[in-house]
PDB file of C-alpha atoms in Angstrom:
ATOM      1  CA  ASN A   1      -0.254  -0.268   0.052  1.00  0.00           C
ATOM      2  CA  LYS A   2       1.543   3.570  -1.256  1.00  0.00           C
ATOM      3  CA  GLU A   3       0.364   5.175   1.795  1.00  0.00           C
ATOM      4  CA  LEU A   4       1.471   3.037   4.296  1.00  0.00           C
ATOM      5  CA  GLU A   5       4.879   3.031   3.021  1.00  0.00           C
ATOM      6  CA  ARG A   6       5.013   7.214   2.704  1.00  0.00           C
ATOM      7  CA  TYR A   7       4.018   6.805   6.593  1.00  0.00           C
ATOM      8  CA  ALA A   8       6.959   4.811   7.235  1.00  0.00           C
ATOM      9  CA  GLU A   9       9.110   7.325   4.604  1.00  0.00           C
ATOM     10  CA  ALA A  10       7.757  10.031   6.568  1.00  0.00           C
ATOM     11  CA  LEU A  11       8.461   8.402  10.730  1.00  0.00           C
ATOM     12  CA  VAL A  12      12.161   7.853   9.181  1.00  0.00           C
ATOM     13  CA  ASP A  13      12.617  11.364   8.510  1.00  0.00           C
ATOM     14  CA  PHE A  14      10.920  12.652  11.493  1.00  0.00           C
ATOM     15  CA  ASP A  15      12.988  10.258  13.524  1.00  0.00           C
ATOM     16  CA  ALA A  16      16.182  12.099  11.788  1.00  0.00           C
ATOM     17  CA  VAL A  17      15.055  15.132  12.550  1.00  0.00           C
ATOM     18  CA  LEU A  18      14.589  14.896  16.089  1.00  0.00           C
ATOM     19  CA  ARG A  19      17.907  13.316  16.290  1.00  0.00           C
ATOM     20  CA  LEU A  20      19.778  16.497  14.944  1.00  0.00           C
ATOM     21  CA  ASN A  21      16.851  18.819  16.867  1.00  0.00           C
ATOM     22  CA  PRO A  22      15.220  17.193  19.415  1.00  0.00           C
ATOM     23  CA  ASP A  23      13.429  20.673  20.599  1.00  0.00           C
ATOM     24  CA  ARG A  24      11.173  20.870  17.382  1.00  0.00           C
ATOM     25  CA  ALA A  25       7.586  20.949  18.670  1.00  0.00           C
ATOM     26  CA  LEU A  26       6.139  20.797  14.817  1.00  0.00           C
ATOM     27  CA  THR A  27       8.539  17.541  14.345  1.00  0.00           C
ATOM     28  CA  TYR A  28       7.138  16.199  17.526  1.00  0.00           C
ATOM     29  CA  TYR A  29       3.064  17.413  16.211  1.00  0.00           C
ATOM     30  CA  ASN A  30       3.916  15.640  12.634  1.00  0.00           C
ATOM     31  CA  ARG A  31       4.962  12.417  13.488  1.00  0.00           C
ATOM     32  CA  GLY A  32       2.286  11.994  15.822  1.00  0.00           C
ATOM     33  CA  ALA A  33       0.027  12.953  13.348  1.00  0.00           C
ATOM     34  CA  VAL A  34       1.460  10.386  11.108  1.00  0.00           C
ATOM     35  CA  TYR A  35       1.206   8.173  14.436  1.00  0.00           C
ATOM     36  CA  ASN A  36      -2.569   8.671  14.877  1.00  0.00           C
ATOM     37  CA  ALA A  37      -3.110   7.768  11.058  1.00  0.00           C
ATOM     38  CA  LEU A  38      -1.883   4.726  11.727  1.00  0.00           C
ATOM     39  CA  GLY A  39      -3.728   3.815  14.579  1.00  0.00           C
ATOM     40  CA  HIS A  40      -0.212   4.263  17.080  1.00  0.00           C
ATOM     41  CA  TYR A  41      -1.667   5.705  19.660  1.00  0.00           C
ATOM     42  CA  PRO A  42       0.612   5.674  22.580  1.00  0.00           C
ATOM     43  CA  GLU A  43       3.146   6.648  19.862  1.00  0.00           C
ATOM     44  CA  ALA A  44       1.091   9.864  18.837  1.00  0.00           C
ATOM     45  CA  LEU A  45       0.233  10.883  22.564  1.00  0.00           C
ATOM     46  CA  ALA A  46       3.450  11.005  23.434  1.00  0.00           C
ATOM     47  CA  ASP A  47       4.699  12.850  20.168  1.00  0.00           C
ATOM     48  CA  PHE A  48       1.899  15.417  21.374  1.00  0.00           C
ATOM     49  CA  ASP A  49       2.714  15.945  24.499  1.00  0.00           C
ATOM     50  CA  ASN A  50       6.196  16.327  23.251  1.00  0.00           C
ATOM     51  CA  ALA A  51       5.237  19.071  21.430  1.00  0.00           C
ATOM     52  CA  ILE A  52       2.502  20.524  23.994  1.00  0.00           C
ATOM     53  CA  ARG A  53       5.739  21.247  26.499  1.00  0.00           C
ATOM     54  CA  GLN A  54       7.900  22.673  23.638  1.00  0.00           C
ATOM     55  CA  ASP A  55       4.988  24.832  22.143  1.00  0.00           C
ATOM     56  CA  PRO A  56       2.338  24.870  25.195  1.00  0.00           C
ATOM     57  CA  ASP A  57       0.384  27.845  23.061  1.00  0.00           C
ATOM     58  CA  GLU A  58      -0.144  25.701  19.069  1.00  0.00           C
ATOM     59  CA  ALA A  59      -4.085  25.202  19.130  1.00  0.00           C
ATOM     60  CA  ASN A  60      -2.952  22.153  16.724  1.00  0.00           C
ATOM     61  CA  VAL A  61      -1.183  20.494  18.993  1.00  0.00           C
ATOM     62  CA  PHE A  62      -4.097  20.153  21.774  1.00  0.00           C
ATOM     63  CA  VAL A  63      -6.761  19.184  18.281  1.00  0.00           C
ATOM     64  CA  GLY A  64      -4.327  16.663  17.193  1.00  0.00           C
ATOM     65  CA  ARG A  65      -3.805  15.090  21.074  1.00  0.00           C
ATOM     66  CA  GLY A  66      -7.858  15.431  20.902  1.00  0.00           C
ATOM     67  CA  ILE A  67      -8.278  13.250  18.251  1.00  0.00           C
ATOM     68  CA  VAL A  68      -6.308  10.865  19.556  1.00  0.00           C
ATOM     69  CA  TYR A  69      -8.070  10.820  22.997  1.00  0.00           C
ATOM     70  CA  TRP A  70     -11.314  10.642  20.905  1.00  0.00           C
ATOM     71  CA  GLU A  71     -10.140   7.916  19.299  1.00  0.00           C
ATOM     72  CA  LEU A  72      -9.603   5.891  22.550  1.00  0.00           C
ATOM     73  CA  GLY A  73     -13.255   6.951  23.763  1.00  0.00           C
ATOM     74  CA  GLN A  74     -11.567   8.854  26.569  1.00  0.00           C
ATOM     75  CA  PHE A  75     -13.959  11.834  25.847  1.00  0.00           C
ATOM     76  CA  GLN A  76     -13.306  14.001  28.812  1.00  0.00           C
ATOM     77  CA  GLU A  77      -9.822  14.017  28.069  1.00  0.00           C
ATOM     78  CA  ALA A  78     -10.545  14.713  24.113  1.00  0.00           C
ATOM     79  CA  MET A  79     -12.874  18.001  25.424  1.00  0.00           C
ATOM     80  CA  ALA A  80     -10.216  19.323  27.757  1.00  0.00           C
ATOM     81  CA  ASP A  81      -8.142  19.084  24.554  1.00  0.00           C
ATOM     82  CA  PHE A  82     -10.745  20.943  22.051  1.00  0.00           C
ATOM     83  CA  ASN A  83     -11.372  23.488  24.741  1.00  0.00           C
ATOM     84  CA  GLU A  84      -7.839  24.573  25.229  1.00  0.00           C
ATOM     85  CA  ALA A  85      -7.041  24.751  21.510  1.00  0.00           C
ATOM     86  CA  ILE A  86     -10.515  27.250  21.043  1.00  0.00           C
ATOM     87  CA  ARG A  87      -9.206  28.855  24.148  1.00  0.00           C
ATOM     88  CA  LEU A  88      -6.057  29.429  22.351  1.00  0.00           C
ATOM     89  CA  GLU A  89      -7.670  30.164  19.164  1.00  0.00           C
ATOM     90  CA  PRO A  90     -11.193  30.676  18.895  1.00  0.00           C
ATOM     91  CA  GLU A  91     -11.244  30.612  14.801  1.00  0.00           C
ATOM     92  CA  ASN A  92      -9.702  27.006  14.695  1.00  0.00           C
ATOM     93  CA  ASP A  93     -12.142  24.848  12.924  1.00  0.00           C
ATOM     94  CA  GLY A  94     -10.904  21.492  13.804  1.00  0.00           C
ATOM     95  CA  ALA A  95     -10.944  22.680  17.569  1.00  0.00           C
ATOM     96  CA  HIS A  96     -14.770  23.247  17.134  1.00  0.00           C
ATOM     97  CA  TYR A  97     -15.332  20.324  15.134  1.00  0.00           C
ATOM     98  CA  GLY A  98     -13.256  17.951  17.782  1.00  0.00           C
ATOM     99  CA  TYR A  99     -15.876  19.743  20.677  1.00  0.00           C
ATOM    100  CA  GLY A 100     -19.048  19.123  18.256  1.00  0.00           C
ATOM    101  CA  LEU A 101     -17.646  15.081  18.063  1.00  0.00           C
ATOM    102  CA  THR A 102     -17.156  14.748  21.351  1.00  0.00           C
ATOM    103  CA  ASN A 103     -20.211  16.192  22.664  1.00  0.00           C
ATOM    104  CA  LEU A 104     -22.314  13.990  20.070  1.00  0.00           C
ATOM    105  CA  ALA A 105     -20.193  10.861  21.420  1.00  0.00           C
ATOM    106  CA  LEU A 106     -21.347  12.020  24.508  1.00  0.00           C
ATOM    107  CA  GLU A 107     -25.244  12.530  23.867  1.00  0.00           C
ATOM    108  CA  ARG A 108     -24.819  16.379  24.688  1.00  0.00           C
ATOM    109  CA  TYR A 109     -26.693  17.135  21.461  1.00  0.00           C
ATOM    110  CA  PRO A 110     -27.239  20.786  21.963  1.00  0.00           C
ATOM    111  CA  GLU A 111     -23.485  21.302  22.860  1.00  0.00           C
ATOM    112  CA  ALA A 112     -22.319  19.260  19.485  1.00  0.00           C
ATOM    113  CA  LEU A 113     -25.078  21.263  17.387  1.00  0.00           C
ATOM    114  CA  ALA A 114     -23.404  24.457  18.669  1.00  0.00           C
ATOM    115  CA  GLY A 115     -19.726  22.972  18.055  1.00  0.00           C
ATOM    116  CA  PHE A 116     -21.053  21.455  14.214  1.00  0.00           C
ATOM    117  CA  ASP A 117     -22.303  25.539  13.825  1.00  0.00           C
ATOM    118  CA  GLN A 118     -19.352  27.507  14.909  1.00  0.00           C
ATOM    119  CA  VAL A 119     -17.216  24.673  12.490  1.00  0.00           C
ATOM    120  CA  LEU A 120     -20.032  25.586   9.653  1.00  0.00           C
ATOM    121  CA  SER A 121     -19.638  29.642  10.065  1.00  0.00           C
ATOM    122  CA  LEU A 122     -15.678  29.265   9.552  1.00  0.00           C
ATOM    123  CA  ASN A 123     -15.269  26.920   7.111  1.00  0.00           C
ATOM    124  CA  PRO A 124     -19.178  26.306   5.129  1.00  0.00           C
ATOM    125  CA  GLU A 125     -17.610  23.842   3.028  1.00  0.00           C
ATOM    126  CA  ARG A 126     -17.176  21.118   5.421  1.00  0.00           C
ATOM    127  CA  ALA A 127     -18.999  18.282   4.723  1.00  0.00           C
ATOM    128  CA  GLU A 128     -18.551  16.223   7.674  1.00  0.00           C
ATOM    129  CA  ALA A 129     -19.901  18.903   9.688  1.00  0.00           C
ATOM    130  CA  PHE A 130     -22.987  19.332   7.896  1.00  0.00           C
ATOM    131  CA  TYR A 131     -22.958  15.105   8.120  1.00  0.00           C
ATOM    132  CA  ASN A 132     -22.126  14.983  11.778  1.00  0.00           C
ATOM    133  CA  ARG A 133     -24.546  17.778  12.364  1.00  0.00           C
ATOM    134  CA  GLY A 134     -27.555  15.395  10.475  1.00  0.00           C
ATOM    135  CA  LEU A 135     -26.174  12.840  12.714  1.00  0.00           C
ATOM    136  CA  THR A 136     -26.946  15.055  15.750  1.00  0.00           C
ATOM    137  CA  TYR A 137     -30.465  16.339  14.359  1.00  0.00           C
ATOM    138  CA  GLU A 138     -31.190  12.873  13.814  1.00  0.00           C
ATOM    139  CA  ALA A 139     -30.414  11.731  17.321  1.00  0.00           C
ATOM    140  CA  LEU A 140     -32.849  14.575  18.321  1.00  0.00           C
ATOM    141  CA  ASN A 141     -35.539  13.082  16.015  1.00  0.00           C
ATOM    142  CA  ASP A 142     -35.703  16.128  14.149  1.00  0.00           C
ATOM    143  CA  TYR A 143     -35.598  14.652  10.512  1.00  0.00           C
ATOM    144  CA  SER A 144     -36.187  17.209   8.552  1.00  0.00           C
ATOM    145  CA  GLU A 145     -33.071  19.525   9.505  1.00  0.00           C
ATOM    146  CA  ALA A 146     -31.183  15.653   9.023  1.00  0.00           C
ATOM    147  CA  MET A 147     -32.141  15.292   6.073  1.00  0.00           C
ATOM    148  CA  ALA A 148     -31.110  18.571   4.987  1.00  0.00           C
ATOM    149  CA  ASN A 149     -27.783  18.670   6.528  1.00  0.00           C
ATOM    150  CA  TYR A 150     -27.260  15.232   5.085  1.00  0.00           C
ATOM    151  CA  ASP A 151     -28.057  16.167   1.775  1.00  0.00           C
ATOM    152  CA  GLU A 152     -25.776  19.406   1.662  1.00  0.00           C
ATOM    153  CA  ALA A 153     -22.995  16.814   3.229  1.00  0.00           C
ATOM    154  CA  ILE A 154     -23.380  15.012  -0.049  1.00  0.00           C
ATOM    155  CA  ARG A 155     -23.948  18.092  -2.271  1.00  0.00           C
ATOM    156  CA  LEU A 156     -20.498  18.987  -0.997  1.00  0.00           C
ATOM    157  CA  ASN A 157     -19.157  15.582  -1.376  1.00  0.00           C
ATOM    158  CA  GLY A 158     -20.896  12.895  -3.458  1.00  0.00           C
ATOM    159  CA  GLU A 159     -17.969  10.166  -2.811  1.00  0.00           C
ATOM    160  CA  GLY A 160     -19.045  10.094   1.134  1.00  0.00           C
ATOM    161  CA  ALA A 161     -20.434   6.692   1.433  1.00  0.00           C
ATOM    162  CA  ARG A 162     -21.424   6.864   4.799  1.00  0.00           C
ATOM    163  CA  PHE A 163     -23.551   9.917   4.219  1.00  0.00           C
ATOM    164  CA  TYR A 164     -25.753   8.482   1.686  1.00  0.00           C
ATOM    165  CA  ILE A 165     -26.115   5.637   4.180  1.00  0.00           C
ATOM    166  CA  SER A 166     -27.227   7.488   7.130  1.00  0.00           C
ATOM    167  CA  ARG A 167     -29.971   9.346   4.233  1.00  0.00           C
ATOM    168  CA  GLY A 168     -30.860   6.036   3.329  1.00  0.00           C
ATOM    169  CA  ASP A 169     -31.431   5.081   6.940  1.00  0.00           C
ATOM    170  CA  LEU A 170     -33.322   7.940   6.923  1.00  0.00           C
ATOM    171  CA  TYR A 171     -35.727   7.483   3.894  1.00  0.00           C
ATOM    172  CA  LEU A 172     -36.150   4.015   5.348  1.00  0.00           C
ATOM    173  CA  ARG A 173     -37.710   5.413   8.940  1.00  0.00           C
ATOM    174  CA  GLN A 174     -39.905   7.665   6.769  1.00  0.00           C
ATOM    175  CA  GLU A 175     -40.683   4.875   4.791  1.00  0.00           C
ATOM    176  CA  ARG A 176     -39.333   5.726   1.664  1.00  0.00           C
ATOM    177  CA  LEU A 177     -38.029   2.945   0.415  1.00  0.00           C
ATOM    178  CA  LYS A 178     -37.529   3.952  -3.353  1.00  0.00           C
ATOM    179  CA  ASP A 179     -35.471   6.800  -2.223  1.00  0.00           C
ATOM    180  CA  ALA A 180     -33.469   4.636   0.226  1.00  0.00           C
ATOM    181  CA  ILE A 181     -32.396   1.802  -2.421  1.00  0.00           C
ATOM    182  CA  VAL A 182     -30.969   4.791  -4.521  1.00  0.00           C
ATOM    183  CA  ASP A 183     -28.954   6.163  -1.691  1.00  0.00           C
ATOM    184  CA  TYR A 184     -27.644   2.383  -0.439  1.00  0.00           C
ATOM    185  CA  GLY A 185     -26.872   2.028  -4.337  1.00  0.00           C
ATOM    186  CA  GLU A 186     -24.990   5.227  -4.545  1.00  0.00           C
ATOM    187  CA  ALA A 187     -22.936   4.096  -1.359  1.00  0.00           C
ATOM    188  CA  ILE A 188     -21.798   0.734  -2.906  1.00  0.00           C
ATOM    189  CA  ARG A 189     -20.776   2.816  -5.889  1.00  0.00           C
TER     190      ARG A 189
END
């Protein structure tokens, strides 16, 4: 797999840079992001911790570590990191996105909506935010708003299979079988 090869090459490069200059917060951040992408969460957390020790005012490092905590199901730690990132950089859409996702996972739906609304005010083309806002509205049984958000996610990114699946599931709830079948067909395309 080419992507895995590129990650492995990147790790070798980051290791070499850190041997020469172990005080590079950005290098720890980037290597942490690669470890996260590979699912090597303990290594990712260690690198994000190093980056935070070296540059405690960089919001994106808190976002990166928050994502790892979220992946591990450690939602309180994730929330603390996303909140710190928002405090450091209020316009960081990634921090607000993580805040929304974490609140969605914790079933704090009004807070999740506030997070996704903020993301979309900063980045109105972020399909994932529409999708997750749709999931939130669906959890609140507001199917009209859920459908509108799924529609917008699909308009922005027609390649998102899970967007079609979620909208198809919602069509089934509304007993719109033909529409559901069309969406499921798009999802497997």
